[in-house]
mmCIF file of C-alpha atoms in Angstrom:
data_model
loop_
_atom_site.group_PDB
_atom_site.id
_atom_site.type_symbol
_atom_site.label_atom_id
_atom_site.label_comp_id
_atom_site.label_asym_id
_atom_site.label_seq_id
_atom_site.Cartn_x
_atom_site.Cartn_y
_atom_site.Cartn_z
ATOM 1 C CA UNK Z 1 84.353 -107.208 76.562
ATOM 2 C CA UNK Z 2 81.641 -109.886 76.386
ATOM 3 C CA UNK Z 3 77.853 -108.893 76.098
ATOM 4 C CA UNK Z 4 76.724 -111.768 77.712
ATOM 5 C CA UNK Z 5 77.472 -113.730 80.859
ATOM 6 C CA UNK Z 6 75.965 -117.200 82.060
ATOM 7 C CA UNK Z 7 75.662 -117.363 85.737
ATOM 8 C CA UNK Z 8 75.754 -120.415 87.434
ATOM 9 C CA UNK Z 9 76.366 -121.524 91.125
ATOM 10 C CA UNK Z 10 76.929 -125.283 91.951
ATOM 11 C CA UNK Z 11 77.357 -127.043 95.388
ATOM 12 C CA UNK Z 12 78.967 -130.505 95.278
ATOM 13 C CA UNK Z 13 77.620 -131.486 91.634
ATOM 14 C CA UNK Z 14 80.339 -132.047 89.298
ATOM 15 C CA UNK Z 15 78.612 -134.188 86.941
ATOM 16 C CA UNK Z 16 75.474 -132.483 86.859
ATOM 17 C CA UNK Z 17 77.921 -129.127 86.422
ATOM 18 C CA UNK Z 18 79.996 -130.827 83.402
ATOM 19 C CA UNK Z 19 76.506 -131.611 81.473
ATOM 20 C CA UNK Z 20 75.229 -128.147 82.629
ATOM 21 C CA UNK Z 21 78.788 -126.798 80.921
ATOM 22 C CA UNK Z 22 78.480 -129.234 78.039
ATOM 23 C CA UNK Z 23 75.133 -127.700 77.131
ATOM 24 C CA UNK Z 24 76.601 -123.933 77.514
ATOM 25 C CA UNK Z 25 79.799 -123.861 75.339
ATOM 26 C CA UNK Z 26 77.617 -124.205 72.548
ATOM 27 C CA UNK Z 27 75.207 -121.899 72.355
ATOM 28 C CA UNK Z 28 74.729 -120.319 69.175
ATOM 29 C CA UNK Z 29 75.036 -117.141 70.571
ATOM 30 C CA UNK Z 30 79.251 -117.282 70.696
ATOM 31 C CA UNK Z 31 79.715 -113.851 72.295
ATOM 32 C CA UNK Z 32 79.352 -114.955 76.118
ATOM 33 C CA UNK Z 33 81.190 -115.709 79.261
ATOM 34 C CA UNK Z 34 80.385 -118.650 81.538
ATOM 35 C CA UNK Z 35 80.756 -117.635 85.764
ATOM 36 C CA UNK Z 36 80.585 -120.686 87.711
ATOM 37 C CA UNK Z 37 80.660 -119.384 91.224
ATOM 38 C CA UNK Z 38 81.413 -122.857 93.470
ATOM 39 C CA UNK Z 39 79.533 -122.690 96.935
ATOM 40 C CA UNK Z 40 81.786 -124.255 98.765
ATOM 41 C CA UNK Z 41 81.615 -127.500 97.357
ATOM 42 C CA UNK Z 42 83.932 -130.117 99.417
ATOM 43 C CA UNK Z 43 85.709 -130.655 96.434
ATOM 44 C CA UNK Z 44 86.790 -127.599 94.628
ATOM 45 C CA UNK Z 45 85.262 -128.062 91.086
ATOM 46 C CA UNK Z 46 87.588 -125.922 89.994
ATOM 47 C CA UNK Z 47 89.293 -128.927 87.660
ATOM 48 C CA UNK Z 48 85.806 -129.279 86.336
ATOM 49 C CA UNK Z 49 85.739 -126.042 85.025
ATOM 50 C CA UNK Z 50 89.097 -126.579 83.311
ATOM 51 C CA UNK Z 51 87.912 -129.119 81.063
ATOM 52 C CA UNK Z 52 86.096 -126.625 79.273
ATOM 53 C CA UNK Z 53 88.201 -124.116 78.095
ATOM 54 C CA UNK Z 54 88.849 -120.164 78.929
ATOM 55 C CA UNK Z 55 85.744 -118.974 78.214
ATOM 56 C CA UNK Z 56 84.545 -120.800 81.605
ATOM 57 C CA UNK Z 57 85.690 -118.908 84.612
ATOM 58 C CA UNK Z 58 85.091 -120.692 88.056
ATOM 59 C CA UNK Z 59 84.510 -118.265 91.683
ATOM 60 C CA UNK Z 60 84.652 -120.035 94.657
ATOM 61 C CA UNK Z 61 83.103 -118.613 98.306
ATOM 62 C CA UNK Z 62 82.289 -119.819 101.205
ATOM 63 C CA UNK Z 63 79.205 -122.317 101.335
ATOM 64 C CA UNK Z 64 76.323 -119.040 101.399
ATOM 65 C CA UNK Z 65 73.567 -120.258 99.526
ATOM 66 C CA UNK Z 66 72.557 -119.870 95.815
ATOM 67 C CA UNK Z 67 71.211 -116.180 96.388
ATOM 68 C CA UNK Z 68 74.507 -115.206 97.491
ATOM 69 C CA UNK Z 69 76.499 -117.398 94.574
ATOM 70 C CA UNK Z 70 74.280 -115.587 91.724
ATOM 71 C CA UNK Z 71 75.025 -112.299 93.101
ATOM 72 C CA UNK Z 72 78.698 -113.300 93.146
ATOM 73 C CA UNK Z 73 79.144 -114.386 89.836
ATOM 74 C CA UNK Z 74 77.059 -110.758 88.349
ATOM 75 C CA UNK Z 75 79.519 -108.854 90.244
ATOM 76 C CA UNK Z 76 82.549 -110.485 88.790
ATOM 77 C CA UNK Z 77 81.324 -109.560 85.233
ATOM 78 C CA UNK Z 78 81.265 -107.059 83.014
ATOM 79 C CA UNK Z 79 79.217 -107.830 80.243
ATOM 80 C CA UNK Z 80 75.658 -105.692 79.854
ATOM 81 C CA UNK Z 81 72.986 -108.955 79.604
ATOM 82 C CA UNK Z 82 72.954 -111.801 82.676
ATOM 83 C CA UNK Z 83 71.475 -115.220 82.199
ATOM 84 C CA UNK Z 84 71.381 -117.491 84.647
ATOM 85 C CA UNK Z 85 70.813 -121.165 85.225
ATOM 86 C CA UNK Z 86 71.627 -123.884 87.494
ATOM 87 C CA UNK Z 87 74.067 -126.804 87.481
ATOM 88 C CA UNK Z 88 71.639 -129.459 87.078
ATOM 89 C CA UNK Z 89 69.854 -127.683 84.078
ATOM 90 C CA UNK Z 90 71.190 -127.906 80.515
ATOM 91 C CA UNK Z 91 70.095 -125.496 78.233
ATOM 92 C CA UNK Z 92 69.520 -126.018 74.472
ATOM 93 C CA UNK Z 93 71.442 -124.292 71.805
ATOM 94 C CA UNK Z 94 69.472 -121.441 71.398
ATOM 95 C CA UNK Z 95 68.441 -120.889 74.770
ATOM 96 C CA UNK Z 96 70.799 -117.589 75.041
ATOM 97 C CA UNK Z 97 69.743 -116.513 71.883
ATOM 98 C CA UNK Z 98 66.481 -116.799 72.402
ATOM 99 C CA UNK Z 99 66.816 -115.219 75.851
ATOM 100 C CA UNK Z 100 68.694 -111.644 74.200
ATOM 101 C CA UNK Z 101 65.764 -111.506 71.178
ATOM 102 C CA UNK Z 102 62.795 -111.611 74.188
ATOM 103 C CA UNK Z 103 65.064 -109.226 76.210
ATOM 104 C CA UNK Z 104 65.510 -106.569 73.025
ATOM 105 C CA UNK Z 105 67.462 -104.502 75.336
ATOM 106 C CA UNK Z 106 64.972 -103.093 77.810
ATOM 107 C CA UNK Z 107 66.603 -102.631 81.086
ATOM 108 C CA UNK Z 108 63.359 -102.871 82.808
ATOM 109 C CA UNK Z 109 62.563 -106.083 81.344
ATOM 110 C CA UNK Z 110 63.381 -109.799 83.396
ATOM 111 C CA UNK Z 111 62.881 -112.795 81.022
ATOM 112 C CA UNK Z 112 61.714 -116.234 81.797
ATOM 113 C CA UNK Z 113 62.523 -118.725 79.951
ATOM 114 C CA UNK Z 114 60.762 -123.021 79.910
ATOM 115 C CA UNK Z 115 61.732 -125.463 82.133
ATOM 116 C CA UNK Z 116 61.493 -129.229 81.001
ATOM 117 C CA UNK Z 117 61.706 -131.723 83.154
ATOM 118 C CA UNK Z 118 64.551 -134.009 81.538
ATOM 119 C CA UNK Z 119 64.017 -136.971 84.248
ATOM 120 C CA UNK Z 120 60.548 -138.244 82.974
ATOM 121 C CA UNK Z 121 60.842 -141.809 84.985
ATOM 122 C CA UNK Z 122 61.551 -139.701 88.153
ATOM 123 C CA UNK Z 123 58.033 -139.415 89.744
ATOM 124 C CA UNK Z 124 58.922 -137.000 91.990
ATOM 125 C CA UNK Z 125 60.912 -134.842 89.488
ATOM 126 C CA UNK Z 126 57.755 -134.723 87.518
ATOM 127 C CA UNK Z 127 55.571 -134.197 90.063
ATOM 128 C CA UNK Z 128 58.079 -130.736 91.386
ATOM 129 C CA UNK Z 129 57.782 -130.009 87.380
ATOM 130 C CA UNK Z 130 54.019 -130.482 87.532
ATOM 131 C CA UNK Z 131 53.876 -127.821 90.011
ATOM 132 C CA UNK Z 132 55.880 -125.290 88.357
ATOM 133 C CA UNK Z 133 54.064 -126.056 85.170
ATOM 134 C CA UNK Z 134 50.485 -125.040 87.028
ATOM 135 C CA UNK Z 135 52.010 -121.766 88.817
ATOM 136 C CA UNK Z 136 53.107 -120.373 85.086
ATOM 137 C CA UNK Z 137 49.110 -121.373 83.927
ATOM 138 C CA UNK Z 138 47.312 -120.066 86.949
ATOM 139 C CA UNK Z 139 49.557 -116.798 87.036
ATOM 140 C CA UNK Z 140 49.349 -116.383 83.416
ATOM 141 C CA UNK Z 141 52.800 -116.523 82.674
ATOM 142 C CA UNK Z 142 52.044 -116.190 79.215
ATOM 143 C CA UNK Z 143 49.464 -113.485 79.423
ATOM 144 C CA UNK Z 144 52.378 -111.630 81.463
ATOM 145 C CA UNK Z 145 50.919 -111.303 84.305
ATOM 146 C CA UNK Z 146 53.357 -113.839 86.361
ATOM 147 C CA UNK Z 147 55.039 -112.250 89.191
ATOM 148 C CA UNK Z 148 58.254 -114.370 89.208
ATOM 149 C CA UNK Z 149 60.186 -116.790 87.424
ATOM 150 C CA UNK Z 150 62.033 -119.448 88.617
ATOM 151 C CA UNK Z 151 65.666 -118.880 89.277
ATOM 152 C CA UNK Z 152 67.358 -121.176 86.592
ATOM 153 C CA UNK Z 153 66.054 -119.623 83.435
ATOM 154 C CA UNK Z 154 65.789 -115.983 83.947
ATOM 155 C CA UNK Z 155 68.176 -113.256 82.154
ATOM 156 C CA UNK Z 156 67.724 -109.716 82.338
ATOM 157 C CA UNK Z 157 70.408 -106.337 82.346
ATOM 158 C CA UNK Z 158 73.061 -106.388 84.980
ATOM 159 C CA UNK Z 159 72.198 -102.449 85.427
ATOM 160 C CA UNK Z 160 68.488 -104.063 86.179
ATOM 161 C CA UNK Z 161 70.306 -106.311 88.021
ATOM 162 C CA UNK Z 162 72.747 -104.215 89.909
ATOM 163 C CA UNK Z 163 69.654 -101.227 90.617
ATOM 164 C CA UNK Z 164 67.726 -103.924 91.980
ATOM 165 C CA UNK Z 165 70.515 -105.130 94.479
ATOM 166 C CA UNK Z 166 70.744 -108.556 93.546
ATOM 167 C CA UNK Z 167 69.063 -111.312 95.031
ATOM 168 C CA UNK Z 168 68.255 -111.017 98.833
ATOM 169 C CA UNK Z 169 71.250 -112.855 100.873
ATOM 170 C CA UNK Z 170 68.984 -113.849 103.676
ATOM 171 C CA UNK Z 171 67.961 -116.514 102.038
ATOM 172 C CA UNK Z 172 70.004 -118.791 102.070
ATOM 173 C CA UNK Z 173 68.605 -122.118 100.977
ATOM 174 C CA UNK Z 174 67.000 -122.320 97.149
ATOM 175 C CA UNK Z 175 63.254 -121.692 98.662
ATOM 176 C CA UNK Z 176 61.888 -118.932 97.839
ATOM 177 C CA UNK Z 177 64.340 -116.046 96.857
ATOM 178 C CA UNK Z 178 63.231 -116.284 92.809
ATOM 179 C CA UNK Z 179 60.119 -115.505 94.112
ATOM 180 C CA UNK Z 180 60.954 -112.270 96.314
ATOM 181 C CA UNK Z 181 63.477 -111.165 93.212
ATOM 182 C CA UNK Z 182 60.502 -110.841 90.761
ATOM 183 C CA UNK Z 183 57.896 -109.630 92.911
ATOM 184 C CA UNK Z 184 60.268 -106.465 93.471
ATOM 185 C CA UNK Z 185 61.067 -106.527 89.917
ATOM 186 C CA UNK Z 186 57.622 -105.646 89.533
ATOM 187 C CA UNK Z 187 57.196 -103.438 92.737
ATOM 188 C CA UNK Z 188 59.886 -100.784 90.840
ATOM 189 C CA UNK Z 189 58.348 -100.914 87.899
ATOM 190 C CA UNK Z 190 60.013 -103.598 86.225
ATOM 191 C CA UNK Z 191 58.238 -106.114 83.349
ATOM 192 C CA UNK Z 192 58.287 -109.723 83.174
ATOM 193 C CA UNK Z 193 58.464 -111.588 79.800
ATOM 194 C CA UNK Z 194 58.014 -115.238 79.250
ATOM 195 C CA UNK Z 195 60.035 -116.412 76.475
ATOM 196 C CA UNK Z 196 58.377 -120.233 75.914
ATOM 197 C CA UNK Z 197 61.160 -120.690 73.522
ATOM 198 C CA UNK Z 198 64.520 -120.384 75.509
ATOM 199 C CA UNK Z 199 64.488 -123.629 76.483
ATOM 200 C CA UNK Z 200 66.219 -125.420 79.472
ATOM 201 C CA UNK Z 201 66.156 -129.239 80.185
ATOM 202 C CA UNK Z 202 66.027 -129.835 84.080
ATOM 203 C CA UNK Z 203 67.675 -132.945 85.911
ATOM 204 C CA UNK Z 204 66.910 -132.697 89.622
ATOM 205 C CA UNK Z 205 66.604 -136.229 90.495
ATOM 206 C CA UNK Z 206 65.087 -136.829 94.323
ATOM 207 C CA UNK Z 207 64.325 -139.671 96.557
ATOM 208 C CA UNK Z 208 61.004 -139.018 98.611
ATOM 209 C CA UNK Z 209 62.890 -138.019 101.653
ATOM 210 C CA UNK Z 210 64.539 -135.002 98.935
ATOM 211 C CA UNK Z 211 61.582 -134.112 97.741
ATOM 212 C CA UNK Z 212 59.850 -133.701 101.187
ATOM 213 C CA UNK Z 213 62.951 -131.429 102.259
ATOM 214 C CA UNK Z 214 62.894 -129.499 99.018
ATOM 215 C CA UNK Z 215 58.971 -128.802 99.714
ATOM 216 C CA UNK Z 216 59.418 -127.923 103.582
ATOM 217 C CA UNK Z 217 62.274 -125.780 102.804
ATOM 218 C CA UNK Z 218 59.568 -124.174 100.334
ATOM 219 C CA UNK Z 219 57.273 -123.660 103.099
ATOM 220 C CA UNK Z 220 60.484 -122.052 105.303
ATOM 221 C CA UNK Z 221 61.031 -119.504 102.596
ATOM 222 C CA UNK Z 222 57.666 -118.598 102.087
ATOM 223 C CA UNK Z 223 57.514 -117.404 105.811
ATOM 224 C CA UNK Z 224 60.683 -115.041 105.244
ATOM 225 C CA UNK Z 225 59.057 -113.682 101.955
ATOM 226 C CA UNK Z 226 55.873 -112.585 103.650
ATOM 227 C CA UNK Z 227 57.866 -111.000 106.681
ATOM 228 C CA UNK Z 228 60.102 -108.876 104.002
ATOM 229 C CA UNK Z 229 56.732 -108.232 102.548
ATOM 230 C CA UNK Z 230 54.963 -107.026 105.171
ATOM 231 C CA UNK Z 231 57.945 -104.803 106.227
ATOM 232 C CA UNK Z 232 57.751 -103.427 102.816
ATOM 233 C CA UNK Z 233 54.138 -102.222 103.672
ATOM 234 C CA UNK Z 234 52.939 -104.898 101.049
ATOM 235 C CA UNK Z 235 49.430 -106.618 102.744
ATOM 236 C CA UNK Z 236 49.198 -110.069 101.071
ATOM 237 C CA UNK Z 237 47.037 -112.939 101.789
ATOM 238 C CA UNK Z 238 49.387 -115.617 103.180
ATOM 239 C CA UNK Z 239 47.582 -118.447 101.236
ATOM 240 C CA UNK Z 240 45.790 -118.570 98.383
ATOM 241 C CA UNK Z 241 41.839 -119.745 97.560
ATOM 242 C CA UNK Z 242 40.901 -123.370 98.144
ATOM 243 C CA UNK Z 243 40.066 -123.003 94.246
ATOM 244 C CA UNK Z 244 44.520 -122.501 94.207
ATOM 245 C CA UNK Z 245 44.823 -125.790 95.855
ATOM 246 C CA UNK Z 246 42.026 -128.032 94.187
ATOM 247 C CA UNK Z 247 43.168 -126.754 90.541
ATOM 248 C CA UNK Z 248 47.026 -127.923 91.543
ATOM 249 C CA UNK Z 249 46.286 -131.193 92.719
ATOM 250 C CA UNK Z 250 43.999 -132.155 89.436
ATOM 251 C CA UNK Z 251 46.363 -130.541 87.110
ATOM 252 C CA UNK Z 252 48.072 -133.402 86.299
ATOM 253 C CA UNK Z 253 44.574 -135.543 86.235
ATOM 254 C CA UNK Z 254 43.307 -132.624 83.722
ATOM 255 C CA UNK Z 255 46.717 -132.420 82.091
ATOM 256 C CA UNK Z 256 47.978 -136.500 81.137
ATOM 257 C CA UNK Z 257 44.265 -138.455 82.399
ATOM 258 C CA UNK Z 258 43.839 -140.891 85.658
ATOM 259 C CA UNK Z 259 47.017 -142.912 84.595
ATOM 260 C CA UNK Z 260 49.096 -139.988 86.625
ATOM 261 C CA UNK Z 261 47.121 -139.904 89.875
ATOM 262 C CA UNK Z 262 50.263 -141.044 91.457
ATOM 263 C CA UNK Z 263 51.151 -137.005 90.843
ATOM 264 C CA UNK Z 264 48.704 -135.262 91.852
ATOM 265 C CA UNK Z 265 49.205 -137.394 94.955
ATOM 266 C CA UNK Z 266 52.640 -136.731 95.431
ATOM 267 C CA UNK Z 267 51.521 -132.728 94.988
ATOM 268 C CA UNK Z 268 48.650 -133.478 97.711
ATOM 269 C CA UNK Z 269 51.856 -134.478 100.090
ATOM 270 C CA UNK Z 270 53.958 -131.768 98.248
ATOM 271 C CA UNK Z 271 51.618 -128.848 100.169
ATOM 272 C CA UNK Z 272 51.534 -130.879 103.370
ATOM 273 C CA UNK Z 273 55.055 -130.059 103.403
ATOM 274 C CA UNK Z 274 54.862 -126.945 102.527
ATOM 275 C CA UNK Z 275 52.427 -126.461 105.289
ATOM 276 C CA UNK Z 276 54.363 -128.097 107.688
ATOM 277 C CA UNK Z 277 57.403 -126.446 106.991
ATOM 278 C CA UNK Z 278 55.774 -123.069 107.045
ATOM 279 C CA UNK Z 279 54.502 -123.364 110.748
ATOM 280 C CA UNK Z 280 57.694 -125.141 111.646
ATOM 281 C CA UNK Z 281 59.408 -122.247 110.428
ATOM 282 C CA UNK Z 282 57.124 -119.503 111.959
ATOM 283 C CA UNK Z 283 57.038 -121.078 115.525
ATOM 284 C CA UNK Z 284 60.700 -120.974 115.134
ATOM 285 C CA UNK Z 285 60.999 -116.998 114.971
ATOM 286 C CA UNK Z 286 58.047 -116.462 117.206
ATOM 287 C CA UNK Z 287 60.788 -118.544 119.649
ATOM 288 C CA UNK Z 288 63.124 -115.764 118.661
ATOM 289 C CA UNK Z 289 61.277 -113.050 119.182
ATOM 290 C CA UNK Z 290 60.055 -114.052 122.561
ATOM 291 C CA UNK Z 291 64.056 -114.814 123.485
ATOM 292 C CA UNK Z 292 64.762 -111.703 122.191
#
């Protein structure tokens, strides 16, 4: 039996997914499975998967969402130590490696690894990576005091895993469900390492139109993750200081100089979205509830 398996769920990305697996079979680490769990891709990617040997195994479902997908692909595995990325990432060599040393076998420990964005002419891929960049510094991801990490460099036990039940399957889009994971990681007790050094390069190119839909579906989730928090008798402020807010928009002023002002005002419209997608969201179950 393998110690280690490498989740990762895909939806209609075979190139990004052959990079992603082109990155993966060679980790230095050699004792590791690979579970790609297809989302119900139109095109199986199935053949994909082929190309790279036996120690790739490839799930499909039913289209359910990358919550769902991850929790798939740690059910169909054995081994004791889950890592999990996405299929437009590509990890470095040593990412695993580096992932299992931070770990050092503590089942209440969840590791978080660096994300680099690998698209540096894509404004709006830096601008997403500017923003993920300032949540690990305000949080104090170092300092270990950040509450989550995101989804597509995390590893941790599959007992954790498993005792935690798994990402929540209600939600169903990539917005917000890495976020609800690690805050009740830490609500049972659980510790959260940043490992700077396991390494992942991320290529999530976006148009504007993408990267207004990825930050409205942001704004969705985060309405769903304060409802399951408030039904798990946890009181937190829905928003955070104006000081949040200023510091996010100047971070990339403060961080690379006036010549990137064209970030911090794709961030400025990054929150509008979020905003707007939150309310949009919330006036949607009041709806409900009034239907109801």
């Amino acid at each position: 039996m393998v110690q280690n398996a490498i989740i990762v769920p895909t939806y209609n990305r075979p190139e990004q997914l052959a990079q992603c697996l082109k990155s993966l079979i060679v980790q230095e680490n050699d004792d590791f499975e690979i579970i790609v769990v297809d989302d119900g891709s139109p095109e199986p990617v199935s053949d994909t998967c082929a190309r790279f040997g036996d120690r790739v195994r490839c799930i499909r479902q039913e289209n359910s969402g990358p919550a769902i997908a991850r929790n798939t692909g740690a059910n169909c595995t054995e081994a004791r130590f889950l890592a999990f990325t996405d299929d437009d990432c590509q990890p470095r060599p040593d990412w695993l490696s580096r992932l299992v040393t931070a770990h050092a076998g503590c089942d209440d420990r969840m590791v978080g690894g660096l994300v680099v964005n690998g698209l540096t002419d894509d404004r709006y891929a830096c601008a997403s990576q500017a923003i993920c960049d300032y949540l690990y510094s305000y949080y104090g991801a170092s300092d270990g005091r950040m509450p989550f990490f995101t989804s597509n460099n995390i590893a941790l036990s599959r007992s954790g895993f498993m005792r935690l039940g798994g990402f929540d399957p209600s939600f169903v889009r990539a917005a917000a469900e890495d976020r609800d994971f690690g805050l009740r990681w830490r609500e049972t007790g659980g510790e959260l390492v940043y490992a700077e050094d396991a390494i992942i390069d991320h290529f999530h190119g976006m148009s504007f139109a993408a990267f207004w839909r990825q930050h409205t579906n942001y704004g969705a989730g985060a309405v769903n993750l304060h409802n399951m928090m408030r039904q798990r008798g946890i009181m937190r402020k829905e928003f955070e200081p104006a000081s949040f807010y200023l510091g996010l928009v100047s971070w990339p002023l403060r961080k690379y100089g006036p010549r990137r002002l064209d970030l911090s005002i794709l961030i400025a419209l990054s929150q509008i979205a979020m905003v707007n997608g939150y309310f949009l969201k919330a006036r949607q179950n009041e709806r409900h509830s009034i239907a109801a």
